[in-house]
Short mmCIF file of C-alpha atoms in Angstrom, two decimals:
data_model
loop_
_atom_site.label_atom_id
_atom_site.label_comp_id
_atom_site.label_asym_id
_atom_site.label_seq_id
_atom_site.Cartn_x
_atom_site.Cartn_y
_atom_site.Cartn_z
CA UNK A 27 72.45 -117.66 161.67
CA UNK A 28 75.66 -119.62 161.28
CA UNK A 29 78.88 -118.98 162.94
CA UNK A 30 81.63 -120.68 163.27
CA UNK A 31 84.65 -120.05 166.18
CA UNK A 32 88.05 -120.87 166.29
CA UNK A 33 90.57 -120.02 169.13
CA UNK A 34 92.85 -118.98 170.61
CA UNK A 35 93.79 -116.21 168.44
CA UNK A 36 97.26 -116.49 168.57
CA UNK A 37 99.54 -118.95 170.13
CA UNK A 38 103.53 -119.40 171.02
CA UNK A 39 104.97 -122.86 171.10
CA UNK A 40 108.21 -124.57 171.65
CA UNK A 41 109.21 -126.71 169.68
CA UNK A 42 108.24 -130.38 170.61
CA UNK A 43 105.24 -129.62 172.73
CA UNK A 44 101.89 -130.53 171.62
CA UNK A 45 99.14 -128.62 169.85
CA UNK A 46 95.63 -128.64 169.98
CA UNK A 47 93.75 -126.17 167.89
CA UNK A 48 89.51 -126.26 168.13
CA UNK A 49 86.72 -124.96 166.16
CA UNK A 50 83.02 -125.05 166.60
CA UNK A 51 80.33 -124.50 163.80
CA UNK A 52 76.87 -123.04 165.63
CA UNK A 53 73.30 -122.68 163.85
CA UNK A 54 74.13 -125.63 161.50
CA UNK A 55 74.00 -128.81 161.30
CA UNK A 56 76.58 -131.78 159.39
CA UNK A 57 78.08 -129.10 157.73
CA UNK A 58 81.90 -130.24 156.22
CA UNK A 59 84.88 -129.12 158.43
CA UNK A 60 87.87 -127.94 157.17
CA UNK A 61 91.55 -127.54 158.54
CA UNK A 62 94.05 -125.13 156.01
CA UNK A 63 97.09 -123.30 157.17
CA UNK A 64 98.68 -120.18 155.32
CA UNK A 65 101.88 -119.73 155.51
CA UNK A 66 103.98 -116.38 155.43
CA UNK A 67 103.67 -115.50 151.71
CA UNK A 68 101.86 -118.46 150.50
CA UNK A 69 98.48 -119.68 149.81
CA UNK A 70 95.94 -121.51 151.53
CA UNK A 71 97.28 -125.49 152.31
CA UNK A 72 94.45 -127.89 152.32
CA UNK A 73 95.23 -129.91 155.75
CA UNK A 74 92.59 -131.75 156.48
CA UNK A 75 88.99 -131.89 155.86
CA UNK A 76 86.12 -133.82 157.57
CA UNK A 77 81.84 -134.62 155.98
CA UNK A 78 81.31 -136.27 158.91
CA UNK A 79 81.70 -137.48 162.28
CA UNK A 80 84.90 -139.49 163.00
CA UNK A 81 85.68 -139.17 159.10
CA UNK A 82 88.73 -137.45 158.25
CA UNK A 83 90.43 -137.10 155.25
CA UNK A 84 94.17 -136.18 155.10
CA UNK A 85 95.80 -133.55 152.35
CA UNK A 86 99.09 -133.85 153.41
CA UNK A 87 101.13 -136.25 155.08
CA UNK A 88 102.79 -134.13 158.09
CA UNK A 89 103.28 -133.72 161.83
CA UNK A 90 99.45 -133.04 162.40
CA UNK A 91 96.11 -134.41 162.68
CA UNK A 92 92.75 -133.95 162.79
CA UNK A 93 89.59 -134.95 164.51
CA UNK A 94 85.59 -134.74 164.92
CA UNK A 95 84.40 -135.82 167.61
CA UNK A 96 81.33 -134.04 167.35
CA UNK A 97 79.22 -133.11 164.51
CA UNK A 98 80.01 -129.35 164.88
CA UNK A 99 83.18 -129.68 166.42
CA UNK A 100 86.89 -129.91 164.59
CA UNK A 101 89.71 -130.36 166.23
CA UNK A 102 93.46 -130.40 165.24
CA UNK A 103 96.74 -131.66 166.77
CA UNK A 104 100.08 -132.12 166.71
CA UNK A 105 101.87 -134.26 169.56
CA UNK A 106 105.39 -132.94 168.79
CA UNK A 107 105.34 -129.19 167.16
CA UNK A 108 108.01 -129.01 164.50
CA UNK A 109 109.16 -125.15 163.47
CA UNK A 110 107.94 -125.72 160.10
CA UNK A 111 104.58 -125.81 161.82
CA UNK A 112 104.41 -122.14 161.98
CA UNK A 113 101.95 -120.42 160.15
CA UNK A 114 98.22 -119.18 159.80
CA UNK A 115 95.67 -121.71 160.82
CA UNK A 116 92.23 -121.27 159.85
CA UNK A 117 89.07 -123.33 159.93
CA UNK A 118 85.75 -123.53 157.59
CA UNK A 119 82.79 -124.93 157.30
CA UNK A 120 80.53 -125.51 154.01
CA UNK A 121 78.21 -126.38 151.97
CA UNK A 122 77.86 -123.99 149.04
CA UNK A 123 81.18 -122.04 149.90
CA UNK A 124 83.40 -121.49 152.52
CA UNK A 125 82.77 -119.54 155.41
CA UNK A 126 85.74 -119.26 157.60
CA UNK A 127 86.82 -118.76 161.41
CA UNK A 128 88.87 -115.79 162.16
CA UNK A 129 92.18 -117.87 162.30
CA UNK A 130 94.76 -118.61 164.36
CA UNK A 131 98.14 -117.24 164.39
CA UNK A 132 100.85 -120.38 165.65
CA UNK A 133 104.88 -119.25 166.34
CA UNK A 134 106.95 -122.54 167.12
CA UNK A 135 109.76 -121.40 168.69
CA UNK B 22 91.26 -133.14 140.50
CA UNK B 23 90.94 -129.21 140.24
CA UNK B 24 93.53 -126.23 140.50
CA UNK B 25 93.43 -123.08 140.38
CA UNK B 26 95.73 -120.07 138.45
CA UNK B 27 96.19 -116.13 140.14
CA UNK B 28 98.42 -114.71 137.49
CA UNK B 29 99.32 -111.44 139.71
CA UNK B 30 100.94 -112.28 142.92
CA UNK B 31 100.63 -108.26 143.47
CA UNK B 32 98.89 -105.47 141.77
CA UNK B 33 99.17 -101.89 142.56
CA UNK B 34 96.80 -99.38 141.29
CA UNK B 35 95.89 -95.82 142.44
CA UNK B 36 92.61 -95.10 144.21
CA UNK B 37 89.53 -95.35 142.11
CA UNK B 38 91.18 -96.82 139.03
CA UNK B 39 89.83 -99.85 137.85
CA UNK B 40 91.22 -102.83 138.85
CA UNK B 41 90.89 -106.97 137.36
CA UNK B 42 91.88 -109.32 139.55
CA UNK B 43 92.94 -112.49 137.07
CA UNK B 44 91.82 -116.37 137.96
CA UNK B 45 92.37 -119.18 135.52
CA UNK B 46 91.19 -122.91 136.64
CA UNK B 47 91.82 -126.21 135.46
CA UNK B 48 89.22 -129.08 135.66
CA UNK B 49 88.10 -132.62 134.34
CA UNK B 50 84.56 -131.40 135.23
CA UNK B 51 82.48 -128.88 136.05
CA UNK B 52 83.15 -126.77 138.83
CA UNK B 53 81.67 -124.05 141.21
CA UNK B 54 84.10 -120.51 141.16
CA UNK B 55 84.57 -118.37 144.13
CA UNK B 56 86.20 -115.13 145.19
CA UNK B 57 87.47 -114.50 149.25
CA UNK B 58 89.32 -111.52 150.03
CA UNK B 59 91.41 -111.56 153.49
CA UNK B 60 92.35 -108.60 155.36
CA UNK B 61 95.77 -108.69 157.15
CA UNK B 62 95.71 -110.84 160.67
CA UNK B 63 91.89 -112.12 159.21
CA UNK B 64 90.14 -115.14 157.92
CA UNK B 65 88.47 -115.13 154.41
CA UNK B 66 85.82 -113.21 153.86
CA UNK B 67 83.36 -114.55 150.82
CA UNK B 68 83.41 -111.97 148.17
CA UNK B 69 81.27 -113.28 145.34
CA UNK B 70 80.31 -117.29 144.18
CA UNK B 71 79.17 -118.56 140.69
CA UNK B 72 77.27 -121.82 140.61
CA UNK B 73 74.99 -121.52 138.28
CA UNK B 74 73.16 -118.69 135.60
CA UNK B 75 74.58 -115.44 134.46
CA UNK B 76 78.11 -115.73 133.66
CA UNK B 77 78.50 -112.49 135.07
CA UNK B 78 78.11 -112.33 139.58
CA UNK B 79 77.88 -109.60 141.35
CA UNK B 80 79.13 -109.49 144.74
CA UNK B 81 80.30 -107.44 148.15
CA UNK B 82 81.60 -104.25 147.88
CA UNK B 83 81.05 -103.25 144.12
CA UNK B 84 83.11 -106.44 142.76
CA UNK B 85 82.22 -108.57 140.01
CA UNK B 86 83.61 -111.36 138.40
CA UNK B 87 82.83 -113.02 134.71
CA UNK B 88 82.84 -116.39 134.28
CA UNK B 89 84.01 -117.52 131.23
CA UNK B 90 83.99 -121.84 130.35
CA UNK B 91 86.48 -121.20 126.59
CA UNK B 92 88.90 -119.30 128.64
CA UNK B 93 88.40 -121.37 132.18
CA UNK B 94 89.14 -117.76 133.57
CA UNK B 95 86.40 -116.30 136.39
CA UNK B 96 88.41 -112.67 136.59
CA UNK B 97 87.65 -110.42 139.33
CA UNK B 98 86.71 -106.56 138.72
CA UNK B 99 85.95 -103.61 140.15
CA UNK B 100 85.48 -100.16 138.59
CA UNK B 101 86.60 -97.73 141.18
CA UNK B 102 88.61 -98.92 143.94
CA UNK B 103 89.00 -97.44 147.31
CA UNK B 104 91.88 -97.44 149.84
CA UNK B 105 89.97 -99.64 152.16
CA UNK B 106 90.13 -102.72 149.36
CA UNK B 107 93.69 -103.06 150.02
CA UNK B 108 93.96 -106.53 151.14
CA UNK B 109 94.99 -109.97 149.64
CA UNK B 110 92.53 -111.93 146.92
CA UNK B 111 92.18 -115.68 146.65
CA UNK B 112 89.96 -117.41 144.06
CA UNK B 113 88.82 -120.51 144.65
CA UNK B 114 86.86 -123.95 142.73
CA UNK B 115 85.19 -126.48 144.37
CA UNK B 116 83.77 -129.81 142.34
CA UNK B 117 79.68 -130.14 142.57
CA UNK B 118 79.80 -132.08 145.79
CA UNK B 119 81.64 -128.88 147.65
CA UNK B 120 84.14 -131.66 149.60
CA UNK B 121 87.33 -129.99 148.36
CA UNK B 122 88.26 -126.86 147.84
CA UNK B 123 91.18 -125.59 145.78
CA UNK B 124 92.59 -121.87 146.11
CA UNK B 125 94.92 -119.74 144.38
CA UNK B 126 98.15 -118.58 145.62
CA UNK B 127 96.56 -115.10 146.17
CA UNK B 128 96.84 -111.57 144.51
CA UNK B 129 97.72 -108.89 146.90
CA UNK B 130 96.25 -105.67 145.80
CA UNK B 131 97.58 -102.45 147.25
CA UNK B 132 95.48 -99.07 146.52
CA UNK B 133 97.38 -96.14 146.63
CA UNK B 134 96.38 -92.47 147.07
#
């Protein structure tokens, strides 16, 4: 079966340190990657998402990034954390509907 | 490009009323409908999915949704809630290829006693 992992769980950051958020997809394989982030009271923000190794494609223009440098492996960053980067970060992978990591919870402080 | 409609950011109702969730989309072409519900300090959890066949899906935990093309609405029902489906409701469209996906703002639904 699939099953996809995403950590840490919850994270506290000053601001202008880096980030690194990961998330691997097991039992699977070239499934697309996603990146969103929720933020208090909001919906679901389409950050980044990825069909394929090394190919990225970029929602929103902001702070962060993304990469794949495996097939089942996403990976996003920030190199300075801004406090606007708070929020609710959660991965997915697909086809045929998402199926989603358990999140991560970031505090820039 | 898709997007997608929750009219209700909340709806209260009292335990095993009926409930309907509402979802309106917008699209150039056709598109595949979907229904996550998220429990507080959660990810999404797939409710229910229409790609193709009855207009009508049944899904996890007694929901159902219609889908209806005139009214681009896929509404989300149930006919007896419980206390345990309080949580928040996002519906979701995807285009055929499933690269994108486009959510709602979300529908909170608190179930009262």
């Amino acid at each position: 079966s699939q099953t996809i992992h995403q950590w840490p769980a919850t994270l506290v950051q000053p601001v202008g340190s880096p980030l690194s958020l990961e998330c691997t997809v097991e039992g699977t394989s070239n499934p697309n990657l996603y990146w969103y982030r929720q933020a208090a009271g909001r919906g679901l923000q389409l950050l980044f998402y990825s069909v394929g190794i090394g190919q990225i494609s970029s929602e929103v223009p902001q702070n962060l990034s993304a990469s794949r440098p495996q097939d089942r492996q996403f990976i996003l960053s920030s190199k300075k954390l801004l406090l606007s980067d708070s929020g609710f970060y959660l991965c997915a992978w697909s086809p045929g509907g998402h199926t989603f990591g358990s999140g991560t919870r970031l505090t820039v402080v | 490009a898709q997007s997608v409609t929750q009219l209700d950011s909340q709806v209260p109702v009292f335990e095993e009323a009926p409930v309907e969730l509402r979802c309106n989309y917008s699209s150039s072409v056709s598109v595949y409908l979907f229904w996550y519900v998220q429990y507080p300090n959660q990810g999404l959890q797939l409710l229910l999915k229409y790609l193709s066949g009855s207009t009508l899906v049944k899904g996890i935990n007694g929901f159902e949704a219609e889908f209806n093309k005139s009214q681009t609405s896929f509404h989300l029902r149930k006919p007896s809630v419980h206390i345990s489906d309080t949580a928040e409701y996002f519906c979701a469209v995807s285009g055929y290829n499933f690269n994108k996906f486009y959510f709602g703002s979300g529908t909170k639904l608190n179930v009262k006693p």
